Tab-separated table of C-alpha atoms in Angstrom:
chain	number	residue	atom	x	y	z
G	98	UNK	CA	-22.281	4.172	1.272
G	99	UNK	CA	-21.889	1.923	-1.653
G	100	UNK	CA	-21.380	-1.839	-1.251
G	101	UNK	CA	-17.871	-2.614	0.156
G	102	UNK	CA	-15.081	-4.844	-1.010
G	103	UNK	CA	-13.276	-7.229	0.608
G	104	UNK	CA	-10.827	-4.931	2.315
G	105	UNK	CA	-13.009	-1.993	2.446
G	106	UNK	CA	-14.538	-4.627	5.246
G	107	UNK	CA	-11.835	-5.350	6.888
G	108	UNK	CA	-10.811	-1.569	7.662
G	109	UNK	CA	-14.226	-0.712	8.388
G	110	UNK	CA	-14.490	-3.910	11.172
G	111	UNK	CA	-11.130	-2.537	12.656
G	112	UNK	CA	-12.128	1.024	12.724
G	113	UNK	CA	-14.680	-0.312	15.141
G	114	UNK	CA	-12.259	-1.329	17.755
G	115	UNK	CA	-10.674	2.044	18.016
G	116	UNK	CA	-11.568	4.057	20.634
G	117	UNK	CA	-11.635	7.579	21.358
G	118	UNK	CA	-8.344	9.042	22.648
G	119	UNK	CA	-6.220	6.394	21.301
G	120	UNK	CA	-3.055	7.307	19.131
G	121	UNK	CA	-3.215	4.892	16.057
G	122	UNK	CA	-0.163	3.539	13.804
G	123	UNK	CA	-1.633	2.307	9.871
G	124	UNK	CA	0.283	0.485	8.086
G	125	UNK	CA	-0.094	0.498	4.368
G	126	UNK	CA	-2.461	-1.418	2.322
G	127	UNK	CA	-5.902	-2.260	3.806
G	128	UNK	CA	-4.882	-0.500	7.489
G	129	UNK	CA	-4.304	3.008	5.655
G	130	UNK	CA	-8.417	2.256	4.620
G	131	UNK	CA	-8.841	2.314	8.504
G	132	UNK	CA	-8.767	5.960	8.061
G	133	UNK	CA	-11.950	6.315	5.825
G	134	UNK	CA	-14.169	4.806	8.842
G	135	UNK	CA	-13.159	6.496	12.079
G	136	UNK	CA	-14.782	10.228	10.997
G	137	UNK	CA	-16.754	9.845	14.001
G	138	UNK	CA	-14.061	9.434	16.764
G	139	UNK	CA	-10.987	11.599	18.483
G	140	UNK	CA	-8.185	8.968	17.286
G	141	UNK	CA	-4.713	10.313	17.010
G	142	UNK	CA	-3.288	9.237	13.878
G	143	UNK	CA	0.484	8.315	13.830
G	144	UNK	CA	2.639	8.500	11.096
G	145	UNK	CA	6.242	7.248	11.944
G	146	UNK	CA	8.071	9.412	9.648
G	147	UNK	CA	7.194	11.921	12.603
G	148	UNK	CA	3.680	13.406	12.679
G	149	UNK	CA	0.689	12.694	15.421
G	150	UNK	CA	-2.358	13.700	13.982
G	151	UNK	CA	-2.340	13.212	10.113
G	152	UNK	CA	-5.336	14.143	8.355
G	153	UNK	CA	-6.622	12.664	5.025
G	154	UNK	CA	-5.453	13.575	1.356
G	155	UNK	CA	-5.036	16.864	0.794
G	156	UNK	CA	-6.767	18.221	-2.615
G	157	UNK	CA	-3.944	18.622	-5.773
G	158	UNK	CA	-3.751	22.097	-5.075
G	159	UNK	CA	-2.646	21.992	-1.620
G	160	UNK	CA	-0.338	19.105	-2.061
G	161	UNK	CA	3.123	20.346	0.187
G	162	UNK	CA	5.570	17.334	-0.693
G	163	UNK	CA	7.524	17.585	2.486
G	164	UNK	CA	3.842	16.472	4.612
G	165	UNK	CA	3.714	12.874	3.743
G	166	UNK	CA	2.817	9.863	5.599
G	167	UNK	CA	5.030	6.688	6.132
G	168	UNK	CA	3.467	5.280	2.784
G	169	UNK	CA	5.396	8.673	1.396
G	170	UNK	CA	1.495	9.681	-0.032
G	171	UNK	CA	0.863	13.782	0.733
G	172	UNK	CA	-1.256	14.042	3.842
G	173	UNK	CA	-2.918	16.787	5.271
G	174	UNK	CA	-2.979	17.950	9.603
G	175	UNK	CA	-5.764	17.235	11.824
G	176	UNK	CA	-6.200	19.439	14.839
G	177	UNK	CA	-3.686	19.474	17.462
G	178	UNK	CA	-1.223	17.961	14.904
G	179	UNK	CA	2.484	17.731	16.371
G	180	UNK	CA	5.428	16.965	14.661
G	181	UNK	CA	8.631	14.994	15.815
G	182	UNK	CA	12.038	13.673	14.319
G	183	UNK	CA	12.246	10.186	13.607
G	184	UNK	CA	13.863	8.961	16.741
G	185	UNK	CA	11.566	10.482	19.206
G	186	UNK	CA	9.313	8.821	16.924
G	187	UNK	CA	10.098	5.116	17.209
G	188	UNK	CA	10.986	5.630	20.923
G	189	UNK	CA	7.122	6.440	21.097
G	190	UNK	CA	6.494	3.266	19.023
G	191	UNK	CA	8.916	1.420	20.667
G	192	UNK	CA	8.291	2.868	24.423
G	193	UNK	CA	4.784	1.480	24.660
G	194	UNK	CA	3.025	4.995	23.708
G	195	UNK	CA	0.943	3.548	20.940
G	196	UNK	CA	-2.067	2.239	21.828
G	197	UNK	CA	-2.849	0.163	18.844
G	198	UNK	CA	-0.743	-0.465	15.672
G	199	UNK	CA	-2.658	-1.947	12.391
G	200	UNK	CA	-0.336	-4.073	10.355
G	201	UNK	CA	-0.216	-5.884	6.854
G	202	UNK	CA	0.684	-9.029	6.922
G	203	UNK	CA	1.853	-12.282	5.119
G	204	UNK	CA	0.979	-14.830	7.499
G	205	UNK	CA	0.166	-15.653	11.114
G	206	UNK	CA	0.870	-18.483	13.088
G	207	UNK	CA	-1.502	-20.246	16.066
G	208	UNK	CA	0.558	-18.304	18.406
G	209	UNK	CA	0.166	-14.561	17.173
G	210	UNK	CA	3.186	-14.660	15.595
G	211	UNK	CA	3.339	-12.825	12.179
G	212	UNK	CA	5.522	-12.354	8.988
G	213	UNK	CA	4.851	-8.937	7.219
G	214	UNK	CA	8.588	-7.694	6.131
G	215	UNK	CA	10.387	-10.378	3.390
G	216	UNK	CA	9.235	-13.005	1.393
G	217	UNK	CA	11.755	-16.209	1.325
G	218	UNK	CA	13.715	-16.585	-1.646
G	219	UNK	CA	14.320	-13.227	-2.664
G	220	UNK	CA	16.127	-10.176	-1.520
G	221	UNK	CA	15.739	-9.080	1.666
G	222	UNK	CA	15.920	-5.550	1.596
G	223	UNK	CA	13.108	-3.298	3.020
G	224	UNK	CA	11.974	-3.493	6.660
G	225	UNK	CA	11.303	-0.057	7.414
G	226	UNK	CA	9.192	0.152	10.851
G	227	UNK	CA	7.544	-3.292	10.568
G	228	UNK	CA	9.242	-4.747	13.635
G	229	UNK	CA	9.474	-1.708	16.002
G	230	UNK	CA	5.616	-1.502	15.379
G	231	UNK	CA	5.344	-5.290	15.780
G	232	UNK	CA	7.223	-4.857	19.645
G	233	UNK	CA	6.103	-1.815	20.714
G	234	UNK	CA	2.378	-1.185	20.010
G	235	UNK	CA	0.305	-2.066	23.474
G	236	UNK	CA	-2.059	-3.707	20.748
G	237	UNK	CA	-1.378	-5.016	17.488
G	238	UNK	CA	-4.035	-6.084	14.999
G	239	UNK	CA	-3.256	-7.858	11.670
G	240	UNK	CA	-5.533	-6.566	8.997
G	241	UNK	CA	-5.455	-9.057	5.855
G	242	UNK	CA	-7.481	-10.983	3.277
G	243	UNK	CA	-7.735	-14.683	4.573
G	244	UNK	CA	-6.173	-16.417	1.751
G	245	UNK	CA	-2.929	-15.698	-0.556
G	246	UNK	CA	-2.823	-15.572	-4.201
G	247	UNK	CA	-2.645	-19.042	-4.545
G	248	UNK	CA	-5.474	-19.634	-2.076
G	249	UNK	CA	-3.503	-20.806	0.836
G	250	UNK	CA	-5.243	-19.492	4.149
G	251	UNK	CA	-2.241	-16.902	5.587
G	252	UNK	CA	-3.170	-18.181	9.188
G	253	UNK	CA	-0.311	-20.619	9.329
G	254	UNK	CA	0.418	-23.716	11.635
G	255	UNK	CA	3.662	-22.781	10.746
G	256	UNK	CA	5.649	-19.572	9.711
G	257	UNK	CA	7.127	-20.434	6.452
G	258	UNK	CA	8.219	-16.350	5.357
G	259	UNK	CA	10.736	-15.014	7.816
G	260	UNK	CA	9.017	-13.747	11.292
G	261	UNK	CA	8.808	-9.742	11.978
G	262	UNK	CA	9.532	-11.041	15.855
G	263	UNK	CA	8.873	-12.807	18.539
G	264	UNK	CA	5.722	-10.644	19.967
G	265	UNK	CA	2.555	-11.956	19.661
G	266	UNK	CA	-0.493	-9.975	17.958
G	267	UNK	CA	-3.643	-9.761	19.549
G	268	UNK	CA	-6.355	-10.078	16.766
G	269	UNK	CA	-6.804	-10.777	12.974
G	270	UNK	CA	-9.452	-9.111	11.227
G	271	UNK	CA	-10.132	-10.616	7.574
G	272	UNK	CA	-13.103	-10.693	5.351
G	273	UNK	CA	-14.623	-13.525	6.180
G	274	UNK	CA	-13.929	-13.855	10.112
G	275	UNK	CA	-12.249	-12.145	12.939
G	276	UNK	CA	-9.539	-14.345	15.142
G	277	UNK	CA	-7.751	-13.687	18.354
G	278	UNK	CA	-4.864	-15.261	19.483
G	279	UNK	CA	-5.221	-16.598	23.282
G	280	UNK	CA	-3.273	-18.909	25.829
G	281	UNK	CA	-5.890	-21.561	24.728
G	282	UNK	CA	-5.261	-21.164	20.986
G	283	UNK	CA	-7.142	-19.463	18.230
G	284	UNK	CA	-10.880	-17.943	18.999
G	285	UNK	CA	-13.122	-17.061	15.968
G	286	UNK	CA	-14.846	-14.779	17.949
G	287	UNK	CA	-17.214	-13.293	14.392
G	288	UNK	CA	-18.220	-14.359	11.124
G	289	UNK	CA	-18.467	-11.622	9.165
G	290	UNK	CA	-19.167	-13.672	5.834
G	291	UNK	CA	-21.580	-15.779	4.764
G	292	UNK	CA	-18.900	-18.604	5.155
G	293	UNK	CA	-20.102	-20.773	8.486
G	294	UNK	CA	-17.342	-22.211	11.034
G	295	UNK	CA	-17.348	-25.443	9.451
G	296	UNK	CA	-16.482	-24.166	6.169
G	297	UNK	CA	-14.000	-21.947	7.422
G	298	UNK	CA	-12.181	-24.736	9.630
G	299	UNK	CA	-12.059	-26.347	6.291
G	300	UNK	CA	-9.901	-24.094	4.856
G	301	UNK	CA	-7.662	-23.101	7.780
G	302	UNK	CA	-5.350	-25.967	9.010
G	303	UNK	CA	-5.125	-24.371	12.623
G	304	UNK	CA	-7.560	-25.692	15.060
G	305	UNK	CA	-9.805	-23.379	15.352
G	306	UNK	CA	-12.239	-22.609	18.474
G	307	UNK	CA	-15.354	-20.308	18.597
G	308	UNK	CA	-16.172	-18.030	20.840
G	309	UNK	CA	-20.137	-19.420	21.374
G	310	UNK	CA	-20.285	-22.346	20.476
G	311	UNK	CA	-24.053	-23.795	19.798
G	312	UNK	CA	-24.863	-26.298	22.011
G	313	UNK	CA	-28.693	-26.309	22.400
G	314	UNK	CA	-29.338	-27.467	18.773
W	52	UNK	CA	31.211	35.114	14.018
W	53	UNK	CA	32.718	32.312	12.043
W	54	UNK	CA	31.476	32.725	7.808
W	55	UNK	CA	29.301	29.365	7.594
W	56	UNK	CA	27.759	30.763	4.736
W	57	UNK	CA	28.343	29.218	1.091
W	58	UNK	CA	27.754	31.169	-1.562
W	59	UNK	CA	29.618	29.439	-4.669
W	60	UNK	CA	28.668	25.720	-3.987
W	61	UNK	CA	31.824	24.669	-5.582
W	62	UNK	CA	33.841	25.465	-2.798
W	63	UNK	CA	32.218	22.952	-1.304
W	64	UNK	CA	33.545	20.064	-3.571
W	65	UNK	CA	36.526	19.649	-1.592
W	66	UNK	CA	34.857	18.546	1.410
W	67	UNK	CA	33.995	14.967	-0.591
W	68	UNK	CA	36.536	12.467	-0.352
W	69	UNK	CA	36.179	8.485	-1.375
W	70	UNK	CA	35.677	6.341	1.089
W	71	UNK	CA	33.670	8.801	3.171
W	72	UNK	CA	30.748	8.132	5.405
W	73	UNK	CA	28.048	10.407	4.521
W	74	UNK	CA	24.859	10.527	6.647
W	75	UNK	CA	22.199	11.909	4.615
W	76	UNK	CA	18.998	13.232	6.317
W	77	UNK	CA	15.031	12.480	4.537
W	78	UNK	CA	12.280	10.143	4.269
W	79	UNK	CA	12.413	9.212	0.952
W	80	UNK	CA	12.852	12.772	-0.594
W	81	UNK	CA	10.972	14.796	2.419
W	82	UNK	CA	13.568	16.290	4.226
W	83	UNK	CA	16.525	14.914	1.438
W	84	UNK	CA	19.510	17.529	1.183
W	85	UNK	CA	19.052	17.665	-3.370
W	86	UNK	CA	20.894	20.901	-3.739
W	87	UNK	CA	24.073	19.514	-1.312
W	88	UNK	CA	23.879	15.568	-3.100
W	89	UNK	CA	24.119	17.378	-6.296
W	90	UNK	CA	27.651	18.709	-4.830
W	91	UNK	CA	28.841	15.123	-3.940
W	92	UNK	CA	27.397	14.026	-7.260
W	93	UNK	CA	30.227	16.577	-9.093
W	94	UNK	CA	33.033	15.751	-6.634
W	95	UNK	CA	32.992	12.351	-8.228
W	96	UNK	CA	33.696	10.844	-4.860
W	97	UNK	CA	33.957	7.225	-5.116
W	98	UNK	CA	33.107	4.217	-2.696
W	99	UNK	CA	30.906	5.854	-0.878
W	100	UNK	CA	28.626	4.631	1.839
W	101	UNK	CA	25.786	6.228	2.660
W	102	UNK	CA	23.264	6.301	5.714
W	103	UNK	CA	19.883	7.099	5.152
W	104	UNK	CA	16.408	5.608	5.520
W	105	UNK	CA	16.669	5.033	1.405
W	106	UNK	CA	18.574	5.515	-1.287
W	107	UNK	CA	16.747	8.634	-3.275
W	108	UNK	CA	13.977	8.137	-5.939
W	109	UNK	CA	13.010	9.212	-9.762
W	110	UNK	CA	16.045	10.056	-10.389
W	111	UNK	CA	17.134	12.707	-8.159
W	112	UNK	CA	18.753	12.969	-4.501
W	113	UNK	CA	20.384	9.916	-3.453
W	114	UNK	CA	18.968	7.559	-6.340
W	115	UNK	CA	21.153	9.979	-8.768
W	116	UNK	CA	24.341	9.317	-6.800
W	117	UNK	CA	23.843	5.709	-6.613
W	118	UNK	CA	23.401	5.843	-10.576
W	119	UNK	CA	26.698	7.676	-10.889
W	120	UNK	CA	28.288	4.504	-9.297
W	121	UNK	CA	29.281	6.714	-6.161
W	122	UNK	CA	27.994	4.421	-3.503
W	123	UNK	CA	29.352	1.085	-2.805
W	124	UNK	CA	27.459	0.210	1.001
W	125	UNK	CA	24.172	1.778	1.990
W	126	UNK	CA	22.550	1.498	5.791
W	127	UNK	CA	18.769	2.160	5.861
W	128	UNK	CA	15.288	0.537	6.607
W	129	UNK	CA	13.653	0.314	3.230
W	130	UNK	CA	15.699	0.619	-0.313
W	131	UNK	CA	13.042	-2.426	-2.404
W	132	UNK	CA	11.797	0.533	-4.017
W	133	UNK	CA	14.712	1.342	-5.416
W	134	UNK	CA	15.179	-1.332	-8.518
W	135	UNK	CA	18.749	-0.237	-10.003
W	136	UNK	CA	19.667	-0.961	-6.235
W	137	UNK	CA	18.098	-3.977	-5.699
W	138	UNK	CA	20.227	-5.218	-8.475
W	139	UNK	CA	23.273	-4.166	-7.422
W	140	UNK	CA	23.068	-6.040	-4.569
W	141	UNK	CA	21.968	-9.108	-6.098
W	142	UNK	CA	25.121	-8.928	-8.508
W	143	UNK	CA	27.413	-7.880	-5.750
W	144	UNK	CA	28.362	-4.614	-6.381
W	145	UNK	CA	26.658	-3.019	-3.696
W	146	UNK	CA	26.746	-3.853	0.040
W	147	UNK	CA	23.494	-3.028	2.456
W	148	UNK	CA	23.209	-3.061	6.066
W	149	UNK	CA	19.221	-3.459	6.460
W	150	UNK	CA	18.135	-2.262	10.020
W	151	UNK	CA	14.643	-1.466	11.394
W	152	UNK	CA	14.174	2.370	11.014
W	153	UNK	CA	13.319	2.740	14.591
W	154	UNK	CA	16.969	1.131	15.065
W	155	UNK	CA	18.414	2.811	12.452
W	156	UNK	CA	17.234	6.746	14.130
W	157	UNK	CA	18.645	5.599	17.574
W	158	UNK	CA	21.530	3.863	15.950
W	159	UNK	CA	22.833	7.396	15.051
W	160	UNK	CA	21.412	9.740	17.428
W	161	UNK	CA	23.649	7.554	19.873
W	162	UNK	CA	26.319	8.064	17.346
W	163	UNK	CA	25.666	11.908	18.143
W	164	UNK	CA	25.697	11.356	21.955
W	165	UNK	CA	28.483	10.257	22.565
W	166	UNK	CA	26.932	6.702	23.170
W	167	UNK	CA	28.226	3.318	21.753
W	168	UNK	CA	25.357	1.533	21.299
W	169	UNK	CA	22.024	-0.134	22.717
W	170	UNK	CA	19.626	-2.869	23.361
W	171	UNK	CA	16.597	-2.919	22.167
W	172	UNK	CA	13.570	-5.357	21.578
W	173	UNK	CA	12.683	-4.283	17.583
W	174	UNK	CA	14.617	-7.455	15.553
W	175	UNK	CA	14.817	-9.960	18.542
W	176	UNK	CA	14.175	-13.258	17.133
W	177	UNK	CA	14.072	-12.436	13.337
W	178	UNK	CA	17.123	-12.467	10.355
W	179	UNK	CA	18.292	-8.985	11.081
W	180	UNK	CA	19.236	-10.117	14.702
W	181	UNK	CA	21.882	-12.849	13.230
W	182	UNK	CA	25.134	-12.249	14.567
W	183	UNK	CA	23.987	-9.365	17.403
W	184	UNK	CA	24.804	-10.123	20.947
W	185	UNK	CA	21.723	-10.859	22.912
W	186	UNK	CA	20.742	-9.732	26.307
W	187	UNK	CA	17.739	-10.451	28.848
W	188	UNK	CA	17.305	-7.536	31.041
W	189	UNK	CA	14.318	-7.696	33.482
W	190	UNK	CA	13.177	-10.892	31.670
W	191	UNK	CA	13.040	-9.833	28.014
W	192	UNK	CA	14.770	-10.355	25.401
W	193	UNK	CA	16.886	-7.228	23.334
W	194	UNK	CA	19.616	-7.081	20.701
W	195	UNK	CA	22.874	-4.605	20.732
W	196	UNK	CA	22.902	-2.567	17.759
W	197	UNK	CA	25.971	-0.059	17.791
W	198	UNK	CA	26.151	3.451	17.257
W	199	UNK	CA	26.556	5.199	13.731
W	200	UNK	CA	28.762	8.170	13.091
W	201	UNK	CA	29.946	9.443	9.464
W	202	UNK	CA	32.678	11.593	8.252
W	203	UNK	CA	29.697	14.124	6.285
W	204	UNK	CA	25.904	14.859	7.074
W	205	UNK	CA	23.971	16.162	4.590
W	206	UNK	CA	21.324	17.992	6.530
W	207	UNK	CA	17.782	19.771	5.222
W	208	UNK	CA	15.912	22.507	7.438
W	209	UNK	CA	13.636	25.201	6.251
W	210	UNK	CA	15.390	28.320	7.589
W	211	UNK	CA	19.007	28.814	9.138
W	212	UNK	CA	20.066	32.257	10.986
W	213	UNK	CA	23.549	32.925	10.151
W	214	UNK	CA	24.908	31.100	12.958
W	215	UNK	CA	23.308	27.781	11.575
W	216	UNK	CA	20.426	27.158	14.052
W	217	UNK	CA	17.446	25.474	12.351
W	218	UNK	CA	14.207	24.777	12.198
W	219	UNK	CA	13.012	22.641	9.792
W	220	UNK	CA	9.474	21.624	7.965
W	221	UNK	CA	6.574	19.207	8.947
W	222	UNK	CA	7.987	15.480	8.163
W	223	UNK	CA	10.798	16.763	6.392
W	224	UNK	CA	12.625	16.779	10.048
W	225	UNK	CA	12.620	12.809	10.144
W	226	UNK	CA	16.295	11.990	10.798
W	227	UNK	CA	18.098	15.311	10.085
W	228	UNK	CA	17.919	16.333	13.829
W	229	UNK	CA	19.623	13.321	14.748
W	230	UNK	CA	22.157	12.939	11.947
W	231	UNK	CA	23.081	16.667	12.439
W	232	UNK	CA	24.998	15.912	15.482
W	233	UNK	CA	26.536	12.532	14.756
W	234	UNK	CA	29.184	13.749	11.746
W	235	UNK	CA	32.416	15.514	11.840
W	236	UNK	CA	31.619	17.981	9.333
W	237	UNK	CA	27.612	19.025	8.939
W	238	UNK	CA	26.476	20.845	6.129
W	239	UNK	CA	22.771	22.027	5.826
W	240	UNK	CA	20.791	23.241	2.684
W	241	UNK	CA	17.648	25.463	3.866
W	242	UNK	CA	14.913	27.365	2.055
W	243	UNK	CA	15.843	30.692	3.711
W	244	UNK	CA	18.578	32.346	5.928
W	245	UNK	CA	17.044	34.825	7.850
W	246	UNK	CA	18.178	37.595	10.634
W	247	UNK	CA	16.806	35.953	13.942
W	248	UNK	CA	15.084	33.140	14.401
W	249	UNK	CA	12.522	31.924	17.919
W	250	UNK	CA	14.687	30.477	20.453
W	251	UNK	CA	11.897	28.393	21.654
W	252	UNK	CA	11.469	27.214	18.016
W	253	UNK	CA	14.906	26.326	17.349
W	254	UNK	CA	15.539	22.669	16.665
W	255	UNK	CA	19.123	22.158	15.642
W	256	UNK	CA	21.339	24.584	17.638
W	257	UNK	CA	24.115	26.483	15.867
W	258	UNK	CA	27.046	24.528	17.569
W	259	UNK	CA	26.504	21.501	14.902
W	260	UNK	CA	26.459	23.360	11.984
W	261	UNK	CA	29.392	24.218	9.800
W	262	UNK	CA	28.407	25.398	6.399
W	263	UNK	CA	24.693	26.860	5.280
W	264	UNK	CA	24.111	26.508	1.127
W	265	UNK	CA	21.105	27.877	-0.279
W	266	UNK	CA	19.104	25.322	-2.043
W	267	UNK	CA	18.069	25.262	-5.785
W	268	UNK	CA	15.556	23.331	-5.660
W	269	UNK	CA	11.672	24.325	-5.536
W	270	UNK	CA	8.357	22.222	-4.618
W	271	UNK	CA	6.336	21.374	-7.729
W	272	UNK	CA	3.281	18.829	-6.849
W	273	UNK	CA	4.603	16.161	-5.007
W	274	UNK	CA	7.691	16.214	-6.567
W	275	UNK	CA	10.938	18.708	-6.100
W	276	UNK	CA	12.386	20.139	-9.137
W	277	UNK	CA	15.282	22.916	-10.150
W	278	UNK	CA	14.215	26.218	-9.598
């Protein structure tokens, strides 16, 4: 495989902490890339417009414009495929049925708690299945690049964009480090960049802990 | 057996009234009812308000209706892609009810029940939660959201039998199962009417259905067009 980008990474570290047997939500964006890097293992793929078991793209030819994923891109079916109406759908998602859900998102705070839906100051008018994702997934991991636009880290001591609830995710995966979100506060458990923990607690004002830290030196 | 089928769709038009509630089945326009919106689009009912996870796209389905100026309040999960309605509301001229689509889907399969609302967890804590009752029940937090019933549903399957039992087509079910049952009068626009169809298969059963129409539209790509 070619060299990868930025999110390309991310979805590929995240496809490695999916497990075989597990039923899967993507978001769009970077978690819909998850897809590309989990050939190897028997995850269920759910798409909450009412399908378990969505395969990739289909070729032009055998587009079918009803079989789309929540993105509303044409999908294909992988084996064993079923096919549900949309409020058997969410009471899966909601019920605790999902074992992982892979979100978007705008920013975190130290807590786990995460703004994905609205940005503040203008209309707020799409939510779609953000927050029943956000509540009901047994796990949920953020996939996002670190920083914004403007080169503000998204992990947040506070939530400034309007929260998607009050459960708390279990892991962020960006380029440049993967963070969980504990009773004790925020773990860097990997660098996955060639950025080291000082630079990155440079850039992040959370307090940030790591996993090993190097005490022998 | 009562005549459900319609075979001039104009004698549908007086079924449209302003100030109707019209629950309108799709995910964007998988599963939208295009042959039946055209119908409301002719009965130039006004001040409509329509539930439905959006509000149509590229010009056709519900996006078409909301052009015409038929729809003054829309309840649904996600209408930013839809510009002309963004705008709207931001000038004032159209009212939305923004719900989480999980919350939305219960919201009117309750309506169909015969149940008056719920509680749920999806919302608790964030903007769309202003102004709903809060509960704790075994130590966590939910929200009431109340049922949602219309006056019309707009309903797309894949096949009827003459009855009106459906069965409908891969994620073009989404909330047309539910929204079937929660309107007074339910009108459903299907690919095919056939003879018989599996009992085992059946989805919607006859008992909601009151008229079957044909559609006119055809798949092209990933779009739907006239046939």
């Amino acid at each position: 495989m070619s060299k990868l980008n930025a999110r390309e990474r991310i979805a590929k570290r995240i496809a490695a902490e999916l497990e075989d047997g597990q039923a899967v939500n993507l978001g769009v964006g970077i978690p819909t890339l998850v897809a590309s890097f989990i050939a190897e293992k028997e995850v269920y793929l759910q798409s909450e417009n009412g399908l378990i078991g969505m395969g990739p793209p289909p070729e032009e030819a055998a587009i079918d414009a009803d079989l789309i994923s929540a993105g509303k891109e044409p999908v294909t079916l992988a084996k064993h495929a079923a096919f549900f109406n949309s409020a058997d759908s969410f009471a899966m998602i909601r019920g605790g049925h999902i074992d992982v859900a892979v979100l978007g998102i705008l920013q975190v705070n130290p807590q786990g708690e995460v703004a994905n839906w609205a940005v503040p100051g203008q209309p707020i008018l799409g939510v779609g299945g953000a927050m029943d994702l956000v509540v009901g997934a047994k796990k949920v991991i953020a996939a996002a690049t670190l920083f914004a636009k403007d080169g503000s880290a998204k992990l947040v001591p506070q939530l400034t964009y309007p929260t998607s609830g009050i459960r708390l995710i279990d892991m962020l995966v960006t380029e440049h480090a993967v963070f969980e979100f504990t009773t004790d506060g925020v773990v860097v458990t990997e660098i996955v960049s060639d950025m080291d923990f000082a630079t990155l607690q440079s850039h992040i004002n959370v307090p940030l802990k790591q996993l090993k830290p190097m005490s022998c030196e | 057996m009562k005549n459900k089928m319609v075979t001039h769709t104009d004698e549908l038009l007086h079924v449209f009234q302003d100030n109707q509630t019209i629950l309108a089945g799709g995910f964007g326009l998988s599963g939208s009812a295009l042959t039946l919106i055209d119908i409301v689009a002719k009965s130039h009912a006004q001040n409509l308000h329509i539930v439905s996870n959006n509000l149509g796209d590229r010009g056709i389905g519900l996006h078409k209706l909301f052009m015409q100026g038929q729809i003054t309040k829309a309840t649904g999960s996600f209408f930013t892609i839809n510009k002309e309605a963004v705008m709207a509301w931001s000038e004032g001229n159209l009212a939305i009810d923004l719900l989480p689509q999980g919350t939305l889907a219960e919201a009117v399969r309750c309506g169909g029940a015969g149940i008056g609302g719920f509680y749920t967890k999806t919302g608790v804590g964030t903007a769309l939660a202003e102004g709903k009752e809060e509960r704790t029940i075994d130590g966590e937090r939910y929200i009431f959201e109340k049922a949602i019933k219309g006056d019309i549903a707009l309903i797309r399957a894949k096949k009827a039998d003459r009855l009106g039992n459906l069965v409908y087509h891969t994620t073009a079910r989404n909330f047309n199962p539910m929204m079937a049952t929660a309107a007074t009068t339910v009108i459903v626009e299907v690919d095919e009417i056939v003879e018989k169809l599996d009992p085992e298969a059946i989805v919607t059963p006859h008992i909601y259905v009151d008229y079957i129409v044909q559609t006119t539209y055809k798949k092209e790509g990933d779009f739907y067009v006239e046939a």
